[in-house]
PDB file of C-alpha atoms and ligand atoms in Angstrom:
ATOM      1  CA  MET A   1     103.753 100.067  30.953  1.00 88.00           C
ATOM      2  CA  LYS A   2     104.065  96.813  29.013  1.00 95.00           C
ATOM      3  CA  LYS A   3     101.799  93.970  30.060  1.00 98.00           C
ATOM      4  CA  ILE A   4     103.481  90.771  31.211  1.00 98.00           C
ATOM      5  CA  ALA A   5     102.448  87.546  29.443  1.00 99.00           C
ATOM      6  CA  LEU A   6     103.435  84.061  30.568  1.00 99.00           C
ATOM      7  CA  VAL A   7     103.151  81.150  28.125  1.00 99.00           C
ATOM      8  CA  THR A   8     103.537  77.580  29.399  1.00 98.00           C
ATOM      9  CA  GLY A   9     105.265  75.232  26.984  1.00 98.00           C
ATOM     10  CA  GLY A  10     106.198  78.488  25.315  1.00 98.00           C
ATOM     11  CA  THR A  11     109.458  77.704  23.557  1.00 98.00           C
ATOM     12  CA  ARG A  12     108.399  75.404  20.729  1.00 97.00           C
ATOM     13  CA  GLY A  13     105.471  74.321  18.576  1.00 97.00           C
ATOM     14  CA  ILE A  14     102.227  76.200  19.142  1.00 98.00           C
ATOM     15  CA  GLY A  15     103.539  77.735  22.398  1.00 98.00           C
ATOM     16  CA  GLY A  16     106.647  79.049  20.676  1.00 98.00           C
ATOM     17  CA  ALA A  17     104.514  80.754  18.032  1.00 98.00           C
ATOM     18  CA  ILE A  18     102.295  82.245  20.745  1.00 99.00           C
ATOM     19  CA  SER A  19     105.313  83.635  22.643  1.00 99.00           C
ATOM     20  CA  ARG A  20     106.742  85.163  19.461  1.00 98.00           C
ATOM     21  CA  ALA A  21     103.416  86.712  18.426  1.00 98.00           C
ATOM     22  CA  LEU A  22     102.876  88.249  21.866  1.00 98.00           C
ATOM     23  CA  ALA A  23     106.423  89.661  21.933  1.00 98.00           C
ATOM     24  CA  GLU A  24     106.015  91.095  18.419  1.00 98.00           C
ATOM     25  CA  ALA A  25     102.755  92.739  19.558  1.00 98.00           C
ATOM     26  CA  GLY A  26     104.608  94.527  22.375  1.00 98.00           C
ATOM     27  CA  TYR A  27     103.923  92.357  25.407  1.00 98.00           C
ATOM     28  CA  LEU A  28     106.705  91.472  27.835  1.00 98.00           C
ATOM     29  CA  VAL A  29     106.788  87.692  27.441  1.00 98.00           C
ATOM     30  CA  ALA A  30     108.102  84.908  29.665  1.00 98.00           C
ATOM     31  CA  ALA A  31     108.247  81.448  28.100  1.00 98.00           C
ATOM     32  CA  ASN A  32     108.077  78.403  30.371  1.00 98.00           C
ATOM     33  CA  TYR A  33     109.479  75.034  29.283  1.00 98.00           C
ATOM     34  CA  HIS A  34     110.324  71.766  30.988  1.00 97.00           C
ATOM     35  CA  ASN A  35     112.086  69.249  28.804  1.00 91.00           C
ATOM     36  CA  GLY A  36     114.110  70.280  25.780  1.00 93.00           C
ATOM     37  CA  THR A  37     116.724  72.640  27.176  1.00 96.00           C
ATOM     38  CA  ALA A  38     118.664  72.912  23.899  1.00 97.00           C
ATOM     39  CA  THR A  39     115.514  73.878  21.963  1.00 97.00           C
ATOM     40  CA  ALA A  40     114.559  76.388  24.641  1.00 98.00           C
ATOM     41  CA  GLU A  41     118.007  77.977  24.612  1.00 98.00           C
ATOM     42  CA  LYS A  42     117.925  78.236  20.829  1.00 98.00           C
ATOM     43  CA  PHE A  43     114.481  79.841  21.086  1.00 98.00           C
ATOM     44  CA  HIS A  44     115.865  82.354  23.578  1.00 98.00           C
ATOM     45  CA  ASN A  45     118.877  83.129  21.387  1.00 98.00           C
ATOM     46  CA  ASP A  46     116.651  83.595  18.321  1.00 98.00           C
ATOM     47  CA  THR A  47     113.976  85.729  19.968  1.00 98.00           C
ATOM     48  CA  GLY A  48     115.480  87.313  23.091  1.00 98.00           C
ATOM     49  CA  ILE A  49     112.417  86.088  25.020  1.00 98.00           C
ATOM     50  CA  PRO A  50     113.403  85.002  28.554  1.00 98.00           C
ATOM     51  CA  ILE A  51     112.878  81.309  29.282  1.00 98.00           C
ATOM     52  CA  PHE A  52     112.034  79.665  32.610  1.00 98.00           C
ATOM     53  CA  SER A  53     112.202  75.946  33.308  1.00 98.00           C
ATOM     54  CA  TRP A  54     109.739  74.183  35.576  1.00 98.00           C
ATOM     55  CA  ASN A  55     107.334  71.276  35.598  1.00 98.00           C
ATOM     56  CA  VAL A  56     103.778  72.628  35.299  1.00 98.00           C
ATOM     57  CA  SER A  57     102.319  69.392  36.656  1.00 98.00           C
ATOM     58  CA  ASP A  58     103.789  70.147  40.101  1.00 98.00           C
ATOM     59  CA  TYR A  59     102.132  72.862  42.202  1.00 98.00           C
ATOM     60  CA  LYS A  60     105.238  73.855  44.185  1.00 98.00           C
ATOM     61  CA  SER A  61     107.291  74.110  40.975  1.00 98.00           C
ATOM     62  CA  CYS A  62     104.625  76.395  39.485  1.00 98.00           C
ATOM     63  CA  GLU A  63     104.715  78.555  42.613  1.00 98.00           C
ATOM     64  CA  ASN A  64     108.503  78.875  42.467  1.00 98.00           C
ATOM     65  CA  GLY A  65     108.516  79.355  38.684  1.00 98.00           C
ATOM     66  CA  ILE A  66     105.938  82.144  38.752  1.00 98.00           C
ATOM     67  CA  SER A  67     107.843  83.924  41.552  1.00 98.00           C
ATOM     68  CA  GLU A  68     110.994  83.748  39.453  1.00 98.00           C
ATOM     69  CA  VAL A  69     109.191  85.193  36.402  1.00 98.00           C
ATOM     70  CA  CYS A  70     107.722  88.038  38.470  1.00 98.00           C
ATOM     71  CA  ARG A  71     111.136  88.856  39.946  1.00 98.00           C
ATOM     72  CA  ALA A  72     112.890  88.747  36.574  1.00 98.00           C
ATOM     73  CA  LEU A  73     110.258  90.820  34.771  1.00 98.00           C
ATOM     74  CA  ASP A  74     109.620  93.090  37.764  1.00 97.00           C
ATOM     75  CA  GLY A  75     105.843  92.805  37.843  1.00 98.00           C
ATOM     76  CA  THR A  76     102.944  90.366  38.067  1.00 98.00           C
ATOM     77  CA  ILE A  77     101.324  88.252  35.366  1.00 98.00           C
ATOM     78  CA  ASP A  78      98.696  90.138  33.328  1.00 98.00           C
ATOM     79  CA  ILE A  79      98.225  87.454  30.690  1.00 99.00           C
ATOM     80  CA  LEU A  80      98.466  83.699  31.168  1.00 99.00           C
ATOM     81  CA  VAL A  81      98.416  81.267  28.256  1.00 99.00           C
ATOM     82  CA  ASN A  82      98.125  77.659  29.423  1.00 99.00           C
ATOM     83  CA  ASN A  83      99.529  75.839  26.436  1.00 98.00           C
ATOM     84  CA  ALA A  84     101.789  73.078  27.835  1.00 98.00           C
ATOM     85  CA  GLY A  85     100.551  69.604  27.038  1.00 98.00           C
ATOM     86  CA  ILE A  86     101.593  66.081  26.182  1.00 97.00           C
ATOM     87  CA  THR A  87     100.085  62.994  24.555  1.00 97.00           C
ATOM     88  CA  ARG A  88     100.343  59.344  25.516  1.00 98.00           C
ATOM     89  CA  ASP A  89      98.007  57.875  22.899  1.00 97.00           C
ATOM     90  CA  SER A  90      96.669  54.350  23.226  1.00 97.00           C
ATOM     91  CA  MET A  91      93.343  52.558  23.089  1.00 98.00           C
ATOM     92  CA  LEU A  92      91.776  52.670  26.569  1.00 98.00           C
ATOM     93  CA  HIS A  93      91.699  48.879  26.888  1.00 98.00           C
ATOM     94  CA  LYS A  94      95.490  48.858  26.454  1.00 98.00           C
ATOM     95  CA  MET A  95      96.267  52.088  28.319  1.00 98.00           C
ATOM     96  CA  ASN A  96      98.843  51.996  31.087  1.00 98.00           C
ATOM     97  CA  PRO A  97      97.344  53.755  34.161  1.00 98.00           C
ATOM     98  CA  ASP A  98     100.561  55.812  34.394  1.00 98.00           C
ATOM     99  CA  ASP A  99      99.787  57.250  30.938  1.00 98.00           C
ATOM    100  CA  TRP A 100      96.316  58.245  32.104  1.00 98.00           C
ATOM    101  CA  ARG A 101      97.716  59.955  35.201  1.00 98.00           C
ATOM    102  CA  LEU A 102     100.591  61.662  33.398  1.00 98.00           C
ATOM    103  CA  VAL A 103      98.316  63.233  30.770  1.00 98.00           C
ATOM    104  CA  ILE A 104      95.755  64.426  33.333  1.00 98.00           C
ATOM    105  CA  GLU A 105      98.519  65.890  35.513  1.00 98.00           C
ATOM    106  CA  ASN A 106     100.321  67.641  32.665  1.00 98.00           C
ATOM    107  CA  ASN A 107      97.337  68.816  30.633  1.00 98.00           C
ATOM    108  CA  LEU A 108      94.649  69.527  33.235  1.00 99.00           C
ATOM    109  CA  ASN A 109      96.037  69.758  36.781  1.00 99.00           C
ATOM    110  CA  SER A 110      98.676  72.163  35.452  1.00 99.00           C
ATOM    111  CA  VAL A 111      95.975  74.559  34.249  1.00 99.00           C
ATOM    112  CA  PHE A 112      94.397  74.592  37.708  1.00 99.00           C
ATOM    113  CA  TYR A 113      97.786  75.146  39.369  1.00 99.00           C
ATOM    114  CA  MET A 114      98.764  78.031  37.093  1.00 99.00           C
ATOM    115  CA  CYS A 115      95.362  79.724  37.351  1.00 99.00           C
ATOM    116  CA  ARG A 116      95.242  79.202  41.122  1.00 99.00           C
ATOM    117  CA  LEU A 117      98.576  81.001  41.438  1.00 98.00           C
ATOM    118  CA  VAL A 118      98.013  83.978  39.115  1.00 98.00           C
ATOM    119  CA  VAL A 119      94.315  84.735  39.626  1.00 99.00           C
ATOM    120  CA  PRO A 120      94.680  86.271  43.136  1.00 98.00           C
ATOM    121  CA  THR A 121      97.024  89.026  41.854  1.00 98.00           C
ATOM    122  CA  MET A 122      94.869  89.519  38.743  1.00 98.00           C
ATOM    123  CA  ARG A 123      91.889  90.010  41.068  1.00 98.00           C
ATOM    124  CA  ASP A 124      93.843  92.570  43.088  1.00 98.00           C
ATOM    125  CA  LYS A 125      94.733  94.461  39.901  1.00 98.00           C
ATOM    126  CA  LYS A 126      91.204  94.101  38.519  1.00 98.00           C
ATOM    127  CA  PHE A 127      92.691  92.961  35.222  1.00 98.00           C
ATOM    128  CA  GLY A 128      93.666  89.664  33.678  1.00 98.00           C
ATOM    129  CA  ARG A 129      93.524  87.656  30.487  1.00 98.00           C
ATOM    130  CA  ILE A 130      93.692  83.868  30.561  1.00 99.00           C
ATOM    131  CA  VAL A 131      93.673  81.701  27.445  1.00 99.00           C
ATOM    132  CA  ASN A 132      93.621  77.934  27.862  1.00 99.00           C
ATOM    133  CA  ILE A 133      94.625  75.738  24.955  1.00 99.00           C
ATOM    134  CA  SER A 134      92.166  72.851  24.693  1.00 98.00           C
ATOM    135  CA  SER A 135      91.685  70.705  21.574  1.00 98.00           C
ATOM    136  CA  VAL A 136      89.110  69.643  19.012  1.00 98.00           C
ATOM    137  CA  ASN A 137      89.513  66.219  20.604  1.00 98.00           C
ATOM    138  CA  GLY A 138      88.303  67.619  23.940  1.00 98.00           C
ATOM    139  CA  LEU A 139      85.054  68.386  22.127  1.00 97.00           C
ATOM    140  CA  LYS A 140      84.583  65.320  19.956  1.00 96.00           C
ATOM    141  CA  GLY A 141      86.850  62.609  21.452  1.00 97.00           C
ATOM    142  CA  GLN A 142      89.374  60.635  19.425  1.00 97.00           C
ATOM    143  CA  VAL A 143      90.303  56.997  19.060  1.00 97.00           C
ATOM    144  CA  GLY A 144      93.393  56.406  21.219  1.00 97.00           C
ATOM    145  CA  GLN A 145      93.021  59.642  23.212  1.00 98.00           C
ATOM    146  CA  SER A 146      90.672  58.977  26.155  1.00 98.00           C
ATOM    147  CA  ASN A 147      93.249  60.504  28.523  1.00 98.00           C
ATOM    148  CA  TYR A 148      94.020  63.539  26.335  1.00 98.00           C
ATOM    149  CA  SER A 149      90.368  64.159  25.399  1.00 98.00           C
ATOM    150  CA  ALA A 150      89.308  63.933  29.062  1.00 99.00           C
ATOM    151  CA  ALA A 151      91.959  66.477  30.062  1.00 99.00           C
ATOM    152  CA  LYS A 152      91.126  68.824  27.186  1.00 98.00           C
ATOM    153  CA  ALA A 153      87.374  68.579  27.948  1.00 98.00           C
ATOM    154  CA  GLY A 154      88.195  69.269  31.609  1.00 99.00           C
ATOM    155  CA  ILE A 155      89.951  72.460  30.563  1.00 99.00           C
ATOM    156  CA  LEU A 156      86.697  73.662  28.989  1.00 98.00           C
ATOM    157  CA  GLY A 157      84.761  73.196  32.250  1.00 98.00           C
ATOM    158  CA  LEU A 158      87.476  74.944  34.218  1.00 99.00           C
ATOM    159  CA  THR A 159      87.534  77.806  31.699  1.00 99.00           C
ATOM    160  CA  LYS A 160      83.785  78.391  31.859  1.00 98.00           C
ATOM    161  CA  SER A 161      83.619  78.214  35.670  1.00 99.00           C
ATOM    162  CA  LEU A 162      86.617  80.486  36.172  1.00 99.00           C
ATOM    163  CA  ALA A 163      85.182  82.939  33.635  1.00 99.00           C
ATOM    164  CA  LEU A 164      82.002  83.202  35.718  1.00 98.00           C
ATOM    165  CA  GLU A 165      83.969  83.631  38.934  1.00 98.00           C
ATOM    166  CA  SER A 166      86.329  86.237  37.457  1.00 98.00           C
ATOM    167  CA  ALA A 167      84.164  88.482  35.298  1.00 98.00           C
ATOM    168  CA  SER A 168      83.428  90.973  38.074  1.00 98.00           C
ATOM    169  CA  ALA A 169      87.168  91.244  38.754  1.00 98.00           C
ATOM    170  CA  GLY A 170      88.008  92.351  35.202  1.00 98.00           C
ATOM    171  CA  ILE A 171      89.496  89.008  34.201  1.00 98.00           C
ATOM    172  CA  THR A 172      88.471  87.220  31.011  1.00 98.00           C
ATOM    173  CA  VAL A 173      89.024  83.475  30.672  1.00 99.00           C
ATOM    174  CA  ASN A 174      88.679  81.796  27.303  1.00 99.00           C
ATOM    175  CA  ALA A 175      89.712  78.593  25.575  1.00 99.00           C
ATOM    176  CA  ILE A 176      90.952  77.854  22.107  1.00 98.00           C
ATOM    177  CA  ALA A 177      90.259  74.410  20.695  1.00 98.00           C
ATOM    178  CA  PRO A 178      92.846  73.860  17.980  1.00 98.00           C
ATOM    179  CA  GLY A 179      92.314  71.158  15.424  1.00 98.00           C
ATOM    180  CA  TYR A 180      95.237  69.282  13.913  1.00 98.00           C
ATOM    181  CA  ILE A 181      98.187  71.672  13.640  1.00 98.00           C
ATOM    182  CA  SER A 182     101.545  70.751  12.070  1.00 96.00           C
ATOM    183  CA  THR A 183     103.895  70.258  15.050  1.00 96.00           C
ATOM    184  CA  ASP A 184     106.163  67.558  16.491  1.00 92.00           C
ATOM    185  CA  MET A 185     103.080  66.215  18.300  1.00 92.00           C
ATOM    186  CA  THR A 186     101.082  65.594  15.137  1.00 94.00           C
ATOM    187  CA  ASP A 187     104.195  64.468  13.232  1.00 93.00           C
ATOM    188  CA  ALA A 188     104.265  61.502  15.612  1.00 93.00           C
ATOM    189  CA  ILE A 189     100.857  60.223  14.451  1.00 94.00           C
ATOM    190  CA  ARG A 190     101.059  57.043  12.350  1.00 94.00           C
ATOM    191  CA  SER A 191     100.999  58.034   8.681  1.00 95.00           C
ATOM    192  CA  ASP A 192      97.886  55.994   7.759  1.00 95.00           C
ATOM    193  CA  VAL A 193      96.001  57.518  10.706  1.00 94.00           C
ATOM    194  CA  LYS A 194      97.233  60.982   9.739  1.00 95.00           C
ATOM    195  CA  GLU A 195      95.892  60.613   6.199  1.00 95.00           C
ATOM    196  CA  SER A 196      92.512  59.463   7.486  1.00 95.00           C
ATOM    197  CA  ILE A 197      92.354  62.457   9.829  1.00 96.00           C
ATOM    198  CA  LYS A 198      93.286  64.888   7.040  1.00 96.00           C
ATOM    199  CA  ALA A 199      90.334  63.553   5.031  1.00 96.00           C
ATOM    200  CA  THR A 200      87.975  64.773   7.797  1.00 96.00           C
ATOM    201  CA  ILE A 201      89.206  68.388   7.680  1.00 97.00           C
ATOM    202  CA  PRO A 202      87.026  70.490   5.353  1.00 97.00           C
ATOM    203  CA  LEU A 203      89.869  72.942   4.627  1.00 98.00           C
ATOM    204  CA  GLY A 204      91.898  69.927   3.502  1.00 96.00           C
ATOM    205  CA  ARG A 205      95.069  70.505   5.489  1.00 97.00           C
ATOM    206  CA  PHE A 206      96.559  70.612   8.972  1.00 98.00           C
ATOM    207  CA  GLY A 207      96.747  74.105  10.477  1.00 98.00           C
ATOM    208  CA  ARG A 208      99.848  76.214  11.067  1.00 98.00           C
ATOM    209  CA  ILE A 209     101.144  77.268  14.486  1.00 98.00           C
ATOM    210  CA  ASP A 210     100.777  80.960  13.576  1.00 98.00           C
ATOM    211  CA  GLU A 211      97.056  80.349  12.984  1.00 98.00           C
ATOM    212  CA  ILE A 212      96.676  79.498  16.689  1.00 98.00           C
ATOM    213  CA  ALA A 213      98.986  82.314  17.804  1.00 98.00           C
ATOM    214  CA  SER A 214      96.884  84.938  15.994  1.00 98.00           C
ATOM    215  CA  SER A 215      93.757  83.693  17.806  1.00 98.00           C
ATOM    216  CA  VAL A 216      95.501  84.003  21.174  1.00 98.00           C
ATOM    217  CA  LEU A 217      96.587  87.518  20.269  1.00 98.00           C
ATOM    218  CA  PHE A 218      92.991  88.415  19.501  1.00 98.00           C
ATOM    219  CA  LEU A 219      91.620  86.985  22.770  1.00 98.00           C
ATOM    220  CA  VAL A 220      94.133  88.808  24.984  1.00 98.00           C
ATOM    221  CA  GLY A 221      93.749  92.131  23.172  1.00 98.00           C
ATOM    222  CA  ASP A 222      91.360  95.043  23.684  1.00 96.00           C
ATOM    223  CA  LYS A 223      89.217  94.018  20.720  1.00 97.00           C
ATOM    224  CA  ALA A 224      88.114  90.911  22.648  1.00 98.00           C
ATOM    225  CA  SER A 225      87.213  92.768  25.850  1.00 97.00           C
ATOM    226  CA  PHE A 226      83.592  91.487  25.835  1.00 98.00           C
ATOM    227  CA  ILE A 227      84.506  87.835  25.242  1.00 98.00           C
ATOM    228  CA  THR A 228      84.744  85.519  28.234  1.00 98.00           C
ATOM    229  CA  GLY A 229      83.920  81.865  28.851  1.00 98.00           C
ATOM    230  CA  ALA A 230      84.156  81.255  25.105  1.00 98.00           C
ATOM    231  CA  VAL A 231      85.624  78.344  23.196  1.00 98.00           C
ATOM    232  CA  LEU A 232      87.155  79.395  19.894  1.00 98.00           C
ATOM    233  CA  ASN A 233      87.404  76.540  17.387  1.00 98.00           C
ATOM    234  CA  VAL A 234      90.435  76.880  15.117  1.00 98.00           C
ATOM    235  CA  ASN A 235      90.314  73.624  13.236  1.00 98.00           C
ATOM    236  CA  GLY A 236      89.728  74.029   9.503  1.00 98.00           C
ATOM    237  CA  GLY A 237      86.038  73.221   9.945  1.00 97.00           C
ATOM    238  CA  GLN A 238      86.659  69.736  11.334  1.00 95.00           C
ATOM    239  CA  TYR A 239      84.032  69.926  14.054  1.00 78.00           C
ATOM    240  CA  LEU A 240      81.406  72.594  13.603  1.00 70.00           C
TER     241      LEU A 240
HETATM  242  N1  CAA B   1      87.699  56.680  13.807  1.00 56.19           N
HETATM  243  C1  CAA B   1      87.111  55.491  14.030  1.00 56.19           C
HETATM  244  N2  CAA B   1      87.792  54.354  14.222  1.00 56.19           N
HETATM  245  C2  CAA B   1      89.128  54.409  14.205  1.00 56.19           C
HETATM  246  C3  CAA B   1      89.817  55.637  13.984  1.00 56.19           C
HETATM  247  C4  CAA B   1      89.040  56.789  13.781  1.00 56.19           C
HETATM  248  N3  CAA B   1      89.612  57.994  13.607  1.00 56.19           N
HETATM  249  N4  CAA B   1      91.134  55.392  14.038  1.00 56.19           N
HETATM  250  C5  CAA B   1      91.260  54.053  14.274  1.00 56.19           C
HETATM  251  N5  CAA B   1      90.053  53.478  14.371  1.00 56.19           N
HETATM  252  C6  CAA B   1      89.753  52.093  14.653  1.00 56.19           C
HETATM  253  C7  CAA B   1      90.633  51.160  13.815  1.00 56.19           C
HETATM  254  O1  CAA B   1      90.037  50.932  12.549  1.00 56.19           O
HETATM  255  C8  CAA B   1      90.643  49.909  14.662  1.00 56.19           C
HETATM  256  O2  CAA B   1      89.438  49.222  14.503  1.00 56.19           O
HETATM  257  P1  CAA B   1      89.411  47.615  14.608  1.00 56.19           P
HETATM  258  O3  CAA B   1      89.881  47.289  16.010  1.00 56.19           O
HETATM  259  O4  CAA B   1      87.967  47.301  14.368  1.00 56.19           O
HETATM  260  O5  CAA B   1      90.335  47.136  13.540  1.00 56.19           O
HETATM  261  C9  CAA B   1      90.641  50.457  16.102  1.00 56.19           C
HETATM  262  O6  CAA B   1      90.097  51.771  16.018  1.00 56.19           O
HETATM  263  C10 CAA B   1      92.005  50.475  16.692  1.00 56.19           C
HETATM  264  O7  CAA B   1      92.828  51.359  15.953  1.00 56.19           O
HETATM  265  P2  CAA B   1      94.347  51.052  15.721  1.00 56.19           P
HETATM  266  O8  CAA B   1      94.496  49.764  14.943  1.00 56.19           O
HETATM  267  O9  CAA B   1      94.940  52.263  15.125  1.00 56.19           O
HETATM  268  O10 CAA B   1      94.867  50.765  17.204  1.00 56.19           O
HETATM  269  P3  CAA B   1      96.343  50.760  17.657  1.00 56.19           P
HETATM  270  O11 CAA B   1      96.358  50.249  19.047  1.00 56.19           O
HETATM  271  O12 CAA B   1      97.218  50.139  16.635  1.00 56.19           O
HETATM  272  O13 CAA B   1      96.719  52.335  17.637  1.00 56.19           O
HETATM  273  C11 CAA B   1      96.682  54.596  18.225  1.00 56.19           C
HETATM  274  C12 CAA B   1      96.267  53.178  18.616  1.00 56.19           C
HETATM  275  C13 CAA B   1      98.180  54.640  17.947  1.00 56.19           C
HETATM  276  C14 CAA B   1      96.384  55.505  19.394  1.00 56.19           C
HETATM  277  C15 CAA B   1      95.934  55.050  16.976  1.00 56.19           C
HETATM  278  O14 CAA B   1      94.573  54.746  17.138  1.00 56.19           O
HETATM  279  C16 CAA B   1      96.052  56.525  16.713  1.00 56.19           C
HETATM  280  O15 CAA B   1      97.079  57.009  16.277  1.00 56.19           O
HETATM  281  N6  CAA B   1      94.965  57.315  16.942  1.00 56.19           N
HETATM  282  C17 CAA B   1      94.916  58.730  16.667  1.00 56.19           C
HETATM  283  C18 CAA B   1      95.491  59.482  17.806  1.00 56.19           C
HETATM  284  C19 CAA B   1      95.488  60.974  17.514  1.00 56.19           C
HETATM  285  O16 CAA B   1      94.686  61.509  16.760  1.00 56.19           O
HETATM  286  N7  CAA B   1      96.393  61.673  18.175  1.00 56.19           N
HETATM  287  C20 CAA B   1      96.507  63.074  17.995  1.00 56.19           C
HETATM  288  C21 CAA B   1      97.861  63.521  18.472  1.00 56.19           C
HETATM  289  S1  CAA B   1      98.082  65.258  18.174  1.00 56.19           S
HETATM  290  C22 CAA B   1      97.108  65.991  19.282  1.00 56.19           C
HETATM  291  O17 CAA B   1      96.623  65.408  20.177  1.00 56.19           O
HETATM  292  C23 CAA B   1      96.884  67.471  19.130  1.00 56.19           C
HETATM  293  C24 CAA B   1      95.458  67.780  19.064  1.00 56.19           C
HETATM  294  O18 CAA B   1      94.959  68.420  19.990  1.00 56.19           O
HETATM  295  C25 CAA B   1      94.645  67.423  17.896  1.00 56.19           C
END
């Protein structure tokens, strides 16, 4: 029987590439999205992957959304990829408290909510694979990203703790820390800042979305069965 994989923020950017790669590898994939209905519908038309809209920063919405996925795909979640995330970049001394809250809710609380809701059934089945998408900036910090870096660092703590709690139940929990990947999110960075960031990447370029997707595929597959609590850096050597 095909394993069911759920990808949050799974219809565009890095998440879209992850959904596609998992579907191509034979998993039954559900792609969550929140804003961007037209993009999500185009993604569905292009790939045939079912799409499900809910706000991952709201616990009740996650509960309802996961139930809908399980009903539609007639099973429970075997693989969860927590990818959804947003930025609200600004220097801390100018940061609007709403932008702090919004980023923590969307990028960190969401990961707790999704894990809290799928882990019980994974424990019952004695199988699960969870991959949380963190960031190089959760490891090293970044000017203008105190909110985002705090959330992405928080994901690493959650990942390691949940990995310890879940190992005996056959569930692996790992994180990927992408560096700068060409997406709408990095396109929005001011061009002078972008050039200065590129200069710090030993491989001399931003990464591609498929280069994150292939790492997810590895971590959820049988070849990674002894890896848990790990943080995989996929960043062109930016922070080693
Ligand atoms: N390292 C050290 N100092 C830096 C710096 C850097 N990388 N970037 C900027 N600074 C310094 C500036 O020289 C400036 O110093 P002075 O005050 O002494 O002149 C100070 O920090 C303020 O910088 P700005 O003038 O740029 O401040 P601003 O308020 O105009 O802009 C900002 C703020 C728009 C957030 C801008 O700093 C910025 O774009 N930062 C980068 C944010 C970033 O990397 N976002 C990534 C988005 S993609 C993503 O998040 C995905 C992922 O996981 C990687």
